[in-house]
């Protein structure tokens, strides 16, 4: 019986052979960038449980096995991974639609470029080559790119856009707060907290964040791709328009797969609605959003349905079994598949 490629391998760091190599990075205030880079390296056999030496002294760093985020050099051959030097412009591969990346690679981005696949394989050794590449790409899109952008100073919002609220719950902000405060004193020693100990806490925090996203990508997102592709390729069996798809299972992550697969299979016209059952067995009809937008739909459910429920909605729509239509028009419900499909069909006719 073949192993489940989406099942995570249990790694006990204490049971792994310890590396004799030393990882170098800078001393002083630390960020998520180098804390994550160190964690990534330590997941590989070569640097498993490797010692970390934090310094800005070139003579101290020179003999070390590998150095990240300090030194002013990016050279994979000599295992030097800094991104602060003049003229540096290393970026991850273009997005699937050919759009260049908004950010340069930080030090952890460089580490991920060269060692990311090895890290993923350490936790999911039975992935096929195609699955590994998909996981590698999705992990950059879902996790690494934000670390790169924050560390290299890329604004999240276009210039001139008013920020309505601040968010300091992200990984980079949380790592920043692990640094000893300017006036912090360790009650047991009466001295400033030990910076290197705090760095290890931050590095472990980054690892937890990486693995939480990786498990979502490998154990949920990638297995869902085959379901989405089958639904896309059989869309004409659901409705001759080719703009409605039906998923075999509800709750699966479908949106990004759909965007990518539409391009691969040159789908035209694009999908407007997806049908699936929720946990209670109700059939849902959900509008597909415009790619890259959170709330703009390719086509919404009719305005006159929005905010109406049950028998009132059934009368307005002229469709039996209607349960609800959200006030924003992005999702509705029906007691049967046929009813949900008819809701989508009517919406298509009104576009």
PDB file of N, CA and C in Angstrom, residues 262-321:
ATOM      1  N   UNK A 262      -8.105  27.716 -15.006  1.00  0.00           N
ATOM      2  CA  UNK A 262      -8.757  28.411 -16.118  1.00  0.00           C
ATOM      3  C   UNK A 262      -7.722  28.827 -17.155  1.00  0.00           C
ATOM      4  N   UNK A 263      -6.573  29.286 -16.683  1.00  0.00           N
ATOM      5  CA  UNK A 263      -5.502  29.695 -17.616  1.00  0.00           C
ATOM      6  C   UNK A 263      -4.907  28.485 -18.318  1.00  0.00           C
ATOM      7  N   UNK A 264      -4.635  27.432 -17.552  1.00  0.00           N
ATOM      8  CA  UNK A 264      -4.032  26.231 -18.128  1.00  0.00           C
ATOM      9  C   UNK A 264      -4.916  25.634 -19.215  1.00  0.00           C
ATOM     10  N   UNK A 265      -6.225  25.583 -18.955  1.00  0.00           N
ATOM     11  CA  UNK A 265      -7.170  24.970 -19.896  1.00  0.00           C
ATOM     12  C   UNK A 265      -7.825  25.991 -20.833  1.00  0.00           C
ATOM     13  N   UNK A 266      -7.326  27.239 -20.760  1.00  0.00           N
ATOM     14  CA  UNK A 266      -7.817  28.301 -21.663  1.00  0.00           C
ATOM     15  C   UNK A 266      -9.352  28.386 -21.650  1.00  0.00           C
ATOM     16  N   UNK A 267      -9.909  28.486 -20.462  1.00  0.00           N
ATOM     17  CA  UNK A 267     -11.359  28.528 -20.283  1.00  0.00           C
ATOM     18  C   UNK A 267     -11.909  29.884 -20.712  1.00  0.00           C
ATOM     19  N   UNK A 268     -12.895  29.859 -21.580  1.00  0.00           N
ATOM     20  CA  UNK A 268     -13.555  31.078 -22.046  1.00  0.00           C
ATOM     21  C   UNK A 268     -14.982  30.700 -22.464  1.00  0.00           C
ATOM     22  N   UNK A 269     -16.000  31.291 -21.855  1.00  0.00           N
ATOM     23  CA  UNK A 269     -15.960  32.340 -20.833  1.00  0.00           C
ATOM     24  C   UNK A 269     -15.533  31.800 -19.472  1.00  0.00           C
ATOM     25  N   UNK A 270     -15.105  32.713 -18.611  1.00  0.00           N
ATOM     26  CA  UNK A 270     -14.665  32.334 -17.277  1.00  0.00           C
ATOM     27  C   UNK A 270     -15.843  31.868 -16.416  1.00  0.00           C
ATOM     28  N   UNK A 271     -15.527  31.099 -15.402  1.00  0.00           N
ATOM     29  CA  UNK A 271     -16.551  30.582 -14.492  1.00  0.00           C
ATOM     30  C   UNK A 271     -17.133  31.731 -13.666  1.00  0.00           C
ATOM     31  N   UNK A 272     -18.446  31.756 -13.567  1.00  0.00           N
ATOM     32  CA  UNK A 272     -19.123  32.803 -12.800  1.00  0.00           C
ATOM     33  C   UNK A 272     -19.629  32.315 -11.446  1.00  0.00           C
ATOM     34  N   UNK A 273     -20.055  31.024 -11.386  1.00  0.00           N
ATOM     35  CA  UNK A 273     -20.617  30.508 -10.137  1.00  0.00           C
ATOM     36  C   UNK A 273     -20.122  29.094  -9.864  1.00  0.00           C
ATOM     37  N   UNK A 274     -19.944  28.791  -8.577  1.00  0.00           N
ATOM     38  CA  UNK A 274     -19.625  27.423  -8.164  1.00  0.00           C
ATOM     39  C   UNK A 274     -20.743  26.922  -7.265  1.00  0.00           C
ATOM     40  N   UNK A 275     -21.036  25.633  -7.365  1.00  0.00           N
ATOM     41  CA  UNK A 275     -22.091  24.992  -6.583  1.00  0.00           C
ATOM     42  C   UNK A 275     -21.464  23.919  -5.692  1.00  0.00           C
ATOM     43  N   UNK A 276     -21.916  23.854  -4.442  1.00  0.00           N
ATOM     44  CA  UNK A 276     -21.401  22.842  -3.517  1.00  0.00           C
ATOM     45  C   UNK A 276     -22.339  22.762  -2.316  1.00  0.00           C
ATOM     46  N   UNK A 277     -22.197  21.707  -1.533  1.00  0.00           N
ATOM     47  CA  UNK A 277     -23.007  21.574  -0.318  1.00  0.00           C
ATOM     48  C   UNK A 277     -22.219  22.052   0.893  1.00  0.00           C
ATOM     49  N   UNK A 278     -22.948  22.652   1.865  1.00  0.00           N
ATOM     50  CA  UNK A 278     -22.291  23.044   3.108  1.00  0.00           C
ATOM     51  C   UNK A 278     -22.393  21.897   4.110  1.00  0.00           C
ATOM     52  N   UNK A 279     -21.904  22.118   5.329  1.00  0.00           N
ATOM     53  CA  UNK A 279     -21.873  21.034   6.317  1.00  0.00           C
ATOM     54  C   UNK A 279     -23.268  20.556   6.704  1.00  0.00           C
ATOM     55  N   UNK A 280     -24.279  21.408   6.505  1.00  0.00           N
ATOM     56  CA  UNK A 280     -25.647  21.020   6.845  1.00  0.00           C
ATOM     57  C   UNK A 280     -26.377  20.371   5.682  1.00  0.00           C
ATOM     58  N   UNK A 281     -25.698  20.283   4.535  1.00  0.00           N
ATOM     59  CA  UNK A 281     -26.314  19.650   3.379  1.00  0.00           C
ATOM     60  C   UNK A 281     -27.038  20.604   2.452  1.00  0.00           C
ATOM     61  N   UNK A 282     -27.040  21.903   2.774  1.00  0.00           N
ATOM     62  CA  UNK A 282     -27.658  22.888   1.891  1.00  0.00           C
ATOM     63  C   UNK A 282     -26.767  23.118   0.670  1.00  0.00           C
ATOM     64  N   UNK A 283     -27.395  23.259  -0.486  1.00  0.00           N
ATOM     65  CA  UNK A 283     -26.642  23.582  -1.695  1.00  0.00           C
ATOM     66  C   UNK A 283     -26.383  25.088  -1.746  1.00  0.00           C
ATOM     67  N   UNK A 284     -25.139  25.436  -1.953  1.00  0.00           N
ATOM     68  CA  UNK A 284     -24.741  26.837  -2.051  1.00  0.00           C
ATOM     69  C   UNK A 284     -24.435  27.190  -3.507  1.00  0.00           C
ATOM     70  N   UNK A 285     -24.753  28.418  -3.868  1.00  0.00           N
ATOM     71  CA  UNK A 285     -24.339  28.967  -5.152  1.00  0.00           C
ATOM     72  C   UNK A 285     -23.499  30.194  -4.825  1.00  0.00           C
ATOM     73  N   UNK A 286     -22.235  30.148  -5.168  1.00  0.00           N
ATOM     74  CA  UNK A 286     -21.311  31.220  -4.789  1.00  0.00           C
ATOM     75  C   UNK A 286     -20.707  31.864  -6.020  1.00  0.00           C
ATOM     76  N   UNK A 287     -20.677  33.190  -6.009  1.00  0.00           N
ATOM     77  CA  UNK A 287     -20.077  33.932  -7.111  1.00  0.00           C
ATOM     78  C   UNK A 287     -18.561  33.832  -7.042  1.00  0.00           C
ATOM     79  N   UNK A 288     -17.923  33.766  -8.191  1.00  0.00           N
ATOM     80  CA  UNK A 288     -16.462  33.757  -8.267  1.00  0.00           C
ATOM     81  C   UNK A 288     -15.982  35.204  -8.302  1.00  0.00           C
ATOM     82  N   UNK A 289     -15.055  35.528  -7.433  1.00  0.00           N
ATOM     83  CA  UNK A 289     -14.531  36.896  -7.403  1.00  0.00           C
ATOM     84  C   UNK A 289     -13.552  37.127  -8.554  1.00  0.00           C
ATOM     85  N   UNK A 290     -13.389  38.381  -8.906  1.00  0.00           N
ATOM     86  CA  UNK A 290     -12.361  38.766  -9.878  1.00  0.00           C
ATOM     87  C   UNK A 290     -11.011  38.431  -9.280  1.00  0.00           C
ATOM     88  N   UNK A 291     -10.130  37.825 -10.044  1.00  0.00           N
ATOM     89  CA  UNK A 291      -8.829  37.426  -9.520  1.00  0.00           C
ATOM     90  C   UNK A 291      -8.072  38.638  -8.979  1.00  0.00           C
ATOM     91  N   UNK A 292      -7.546  38.470  -7.771  1.00  0.00           N
ATOM     92  CA  UNK A 292      -6.793  39.551  -7.153  1.00  0.00           C
ATOM     93  C   UNK A 292      -7.637  40.512  -6.345  1.00  0.00           C
ATOM     94  N   UNK A 293      -8.954  40.322  -6.376  1.00  0.00           N
ATOM     95  CA  UNK A 293      -9.856  41.193  -5.616  1.00  0.00           C
ATOM     96  C   UNK A 293     -10.574  40.361  -4.563  1.00  0.00           C
ATOM     97  N   UNK A 294     -10.781  40.962  -3.402  1.00  0.00           N
ATOM     98  CA  UNK A 294     -11.395  40.217  -2.321  1.00  0.00           C
ATOM     99  C   UNK A 294     -12.909  40.166  -2.373  1.00  0.00           C
ATOM    100  N   UNK A 295     -13.530  41.232  -2.919  1.00  0.00           N
ATOM    101  CA  UNK A 295     -14.980  41.313  -2.826  1.00  0.00           C
ATOM    102  C   UNK A 295     -15.680  41.627  -4.149  1.00  0.00           C
ATOM    103  N   UNK A 296     -14.950  41.894  -5.199  1.00  0.00           N
ATOM    104  CA  UNK A 296     -15.561  42.190  -6.494  1.00  0.00           C
ATOM    105  C   UNK A 296     -15.835  40.891  -7.247  1.00  0.00           C
ATOM    106  N   UNK A 297     -17.096  40.641  -7.554  1.00  0.00           N
ATOM    107  CA  UNK A 297     -17.468  39.398  -8.223  1.00  0.00           C
ATOM    108  C   UNK A 297     -17.445  39.548  -9.736  1.00  0.00           C
ATOM    109  N   UNK A 298     -17.168  38.455 -10.404  1.00  0.00           N
ATOM    110  CA  UNK A 298     -17.310  38.439 -11.863  1.00  0.00           C
ATOM    111  C   UNK A 298     -18.776  38.687 -12.224  1.00  0.00           C
ATOM    112  N   UNK A 299     -19.653  38.101 -11.463  1.00  0.00           N
ATOM    113  CA  UNK A 299     -21.090  38.317 -11.624  1.00  0.00           C
ATOM    114  C   UNK A 299     -21.748  38.000 -10.291  1.00  0.00           C
ATOM    115  N   UNK A 300     -22.526  38.923  -9.763  1.00  0.00           N
ATOM    116  CA  UNK A 300     -23.208  38.704  -8.485  1.00  0.00           C
ATOM    117  C   UNK A 300     -24.615  38.158  -8.716  1.00  0.00           C
ATOM    118  N   UNK A 301     -25.210  37.626  -7.669  1.00  0.00           N
ATOM    119  CA  UNK A 301     -26.607  37.218  -7.738  1.00  0.00           C
ATOM    120  C   UNK A 301     -27.478  38.468  -7.880  1.00  0.00           C
ATOM    121  N   UNK A 302     -28.662  38.341  -8.504  1.00  0.00           N
ATOM    122  CA  UNK A 302     -29.494  39.515  -8.804  1.00  0.00           C
ATOM    123  C   UNK A 302     -29.764  40.406  -7.593  1.00  0.00           C
ATOM    124  N   UNK A 303     -29.778  41.692  -7.833  1.00  0.00           N
ATOM    125  CA  UNK A 303     -29.945  42.674  -6.761  1.00  0.00           C
ATOM    126  C   UNK A 303     -31.252  42.480  -5.997  1.00  0.00           C
ATOM    127  N   UNK A 304     -32.320  42.127  -6.737  1.00  0.00           N
ATOM    128  CA  UNK A 304     -33.633  42.016  -6.083  1.00  0.00           C
ATOM    129  C   UNK A 304     -33.711  40.805  -5.144  1.00  0.00           C
ATOM    130  N   UNK A 305     -32.764  39.880  -5.226  1.00  0.00           N
ATOM    131  CA  UNK A 305     -32.748  38.727  -4.336  1.00  0.00           C
ATOM    132  C   UNK A 305     -32.042  39.030  -3.008  1.00  0.00           C
ATOM    133  N   UNK A 306     -31.177  39.994  -3.010  1.00  0.00           N
ATOM    134  CA  UNK A 306     -30.227  40.188  -1.911  1.00  0.00           C
ATOM    135  C   UNK A 306     -30.912  40.555  -0.603  1.00  0.00           C
ATOM    136  N   UNK A 307     -30.558  39.807   0.439  1.00  0.00           N
ATOM    137  CA  UNK A 307     -31.122  40.033   1.762  1.00  0.00           C
ATOM    138  C   UNK A 307     -32.477  39.406   1.971  1.00  0.00           C
ATOM    139  N   UNK A 308     -32.971  38.652   0.979  1.00  0.00           N
ATOM    140  CA  UNK A 308     -34.299  38.015   1.072  1.00  0.00           C
ATOM    141  C   UNK A 308     -34.104  36.534   1.389  1.00  0.00           C
ATOM    142  N   UNK A 309     -35.074  35.930   2.115  1.00  0.00           N
ATOM    143  CA  UNK A 309     -34.924  34.549   2.552  1.00  0.00           C
ATOM    144  C   UNK A 309     -36.167  33.705   2.249  1.00  0.00           C
ATOM    145  N   UNK A 310     -35.927  32.412   2.203  1.00  0.00           N
ATOM    146  CA  UNK A 310     -36.952  31.367   2.212  1.00  0.00           C
ATOM    147  C   UNK A 310     -38.092  31.609   1.194  1.00  0.00           C
ATOM    148  N   UNK A 311     -39.344  31.548   1.659  1.00  0.00           N
ATOM    149  CA  UNK A 311     -40.461  31.621   0.721  1.00  0.00           C
ATOM    150  C   UNK A 311     -40.513  32.952  -0.019  1.00  0.00           C
ATOM    151  N   UNK A 312     -40.140  34.028   0.665  1.00  0.00           N
ATOM    152  CA  UNK A 312     -40.130  35.337  -0.002  1.00  0.00           C
ATOM    153  C   UNK A 312     -39.146  35.332  -1.164  1.00  0.00           C
ATOM    154  N   UNK A 313     -37.976  34.723  -0.955  1.00  0.00           N
ATOM    155  CA  UNK A 313     -36.971  34.653  -2.018  1.00  0.00           C
ATOM    156  C   UNK A 313     -37.442  33.736  -3.145  1.00  0.00           C
ATOM    157  N   UNK A 314     -38.060  32.620  -2.773  1.00  0.00           N
ATOM    158  CA  UNK A 314     -38.557  31.682  -3.788  1.00  0.00           C
ATOM    159  C   UNK A 314     -39.581  32.359  -4.700  1.00  0.00           C
ATOM    160  N   UNK A 315     -40.435  33.200  -4.115  1.00  0.00           N
ATOM    161  CA  UNK A 315     -41.447  33.903  -4.913  1.00  0.00           C
ATOM    162  C   UNK A 315     -40.797  34.924  -5.847  1.00  0.00           C
ATOM    163  N   UNK A 316     -39.850  35.701  -5.321  1.00  0.00           N
ATOM    164  CA  UNK A 316     -39.198  36.728  -6.145  1.00  0.00           C
ATOM    165  C   UNK A 316     -38.395  36.096  -7.272  1.00  0.00           C
ATOM    166  N   UNK A 317     -37.671  35.027  -6.925  1.00  0.00           N
ATOM    167  CA  UNK A 317     -36.810  34.389  -7.923  1.00  0.00           C
ATOM    168  C   UNK A 317     -37.580  33.471  -8.857  1.00  0.00           C
ATOM    169  N   UNK A 318     -38.724  32.969  -8.402  1.00  0.00           N
ATOM    170  CA  UNK A 318     -39.470  32.005  -9.193  1.00  0.00           C
ATOM    171  C   UNK A 318     -38.807  30.650  -9.201  1.00  0.00           C
ATOM    172  N   UNK A 319     -38.104  30.330  -8.105  1.00  0.00           N
ATOM    173  CA  UNK A 319     -37.349  29.078  -8.001  1.00  0.00           C
ATOM    174  C   UNK A 319     -37.717  28.405  -6.677  1.00  0.00           C
ATOM    175  N   UNK A 320     -38.113  27.150  -6.730  1.00  0.00           N
ATOM    176  CA  UNK A 320     -38.486  26.437  -5.511  1.00  0.00           C
ATOM    177  C   UNK A 320     -37.251  26.148  -4.653  1.00  0.00           C
ATOM    178  N   UNK A 321     -37.479  26.107  -3.334  1.00  0.00           N
ATOM    179  CA  UNK A 321     -36.437  25.652  -2.415  1.00  0.00           C
ATOM    180  C   UNK A 321     -35.400  26.680  -2.019  1.00  0.00           C
TER     181      UNK A 321
END
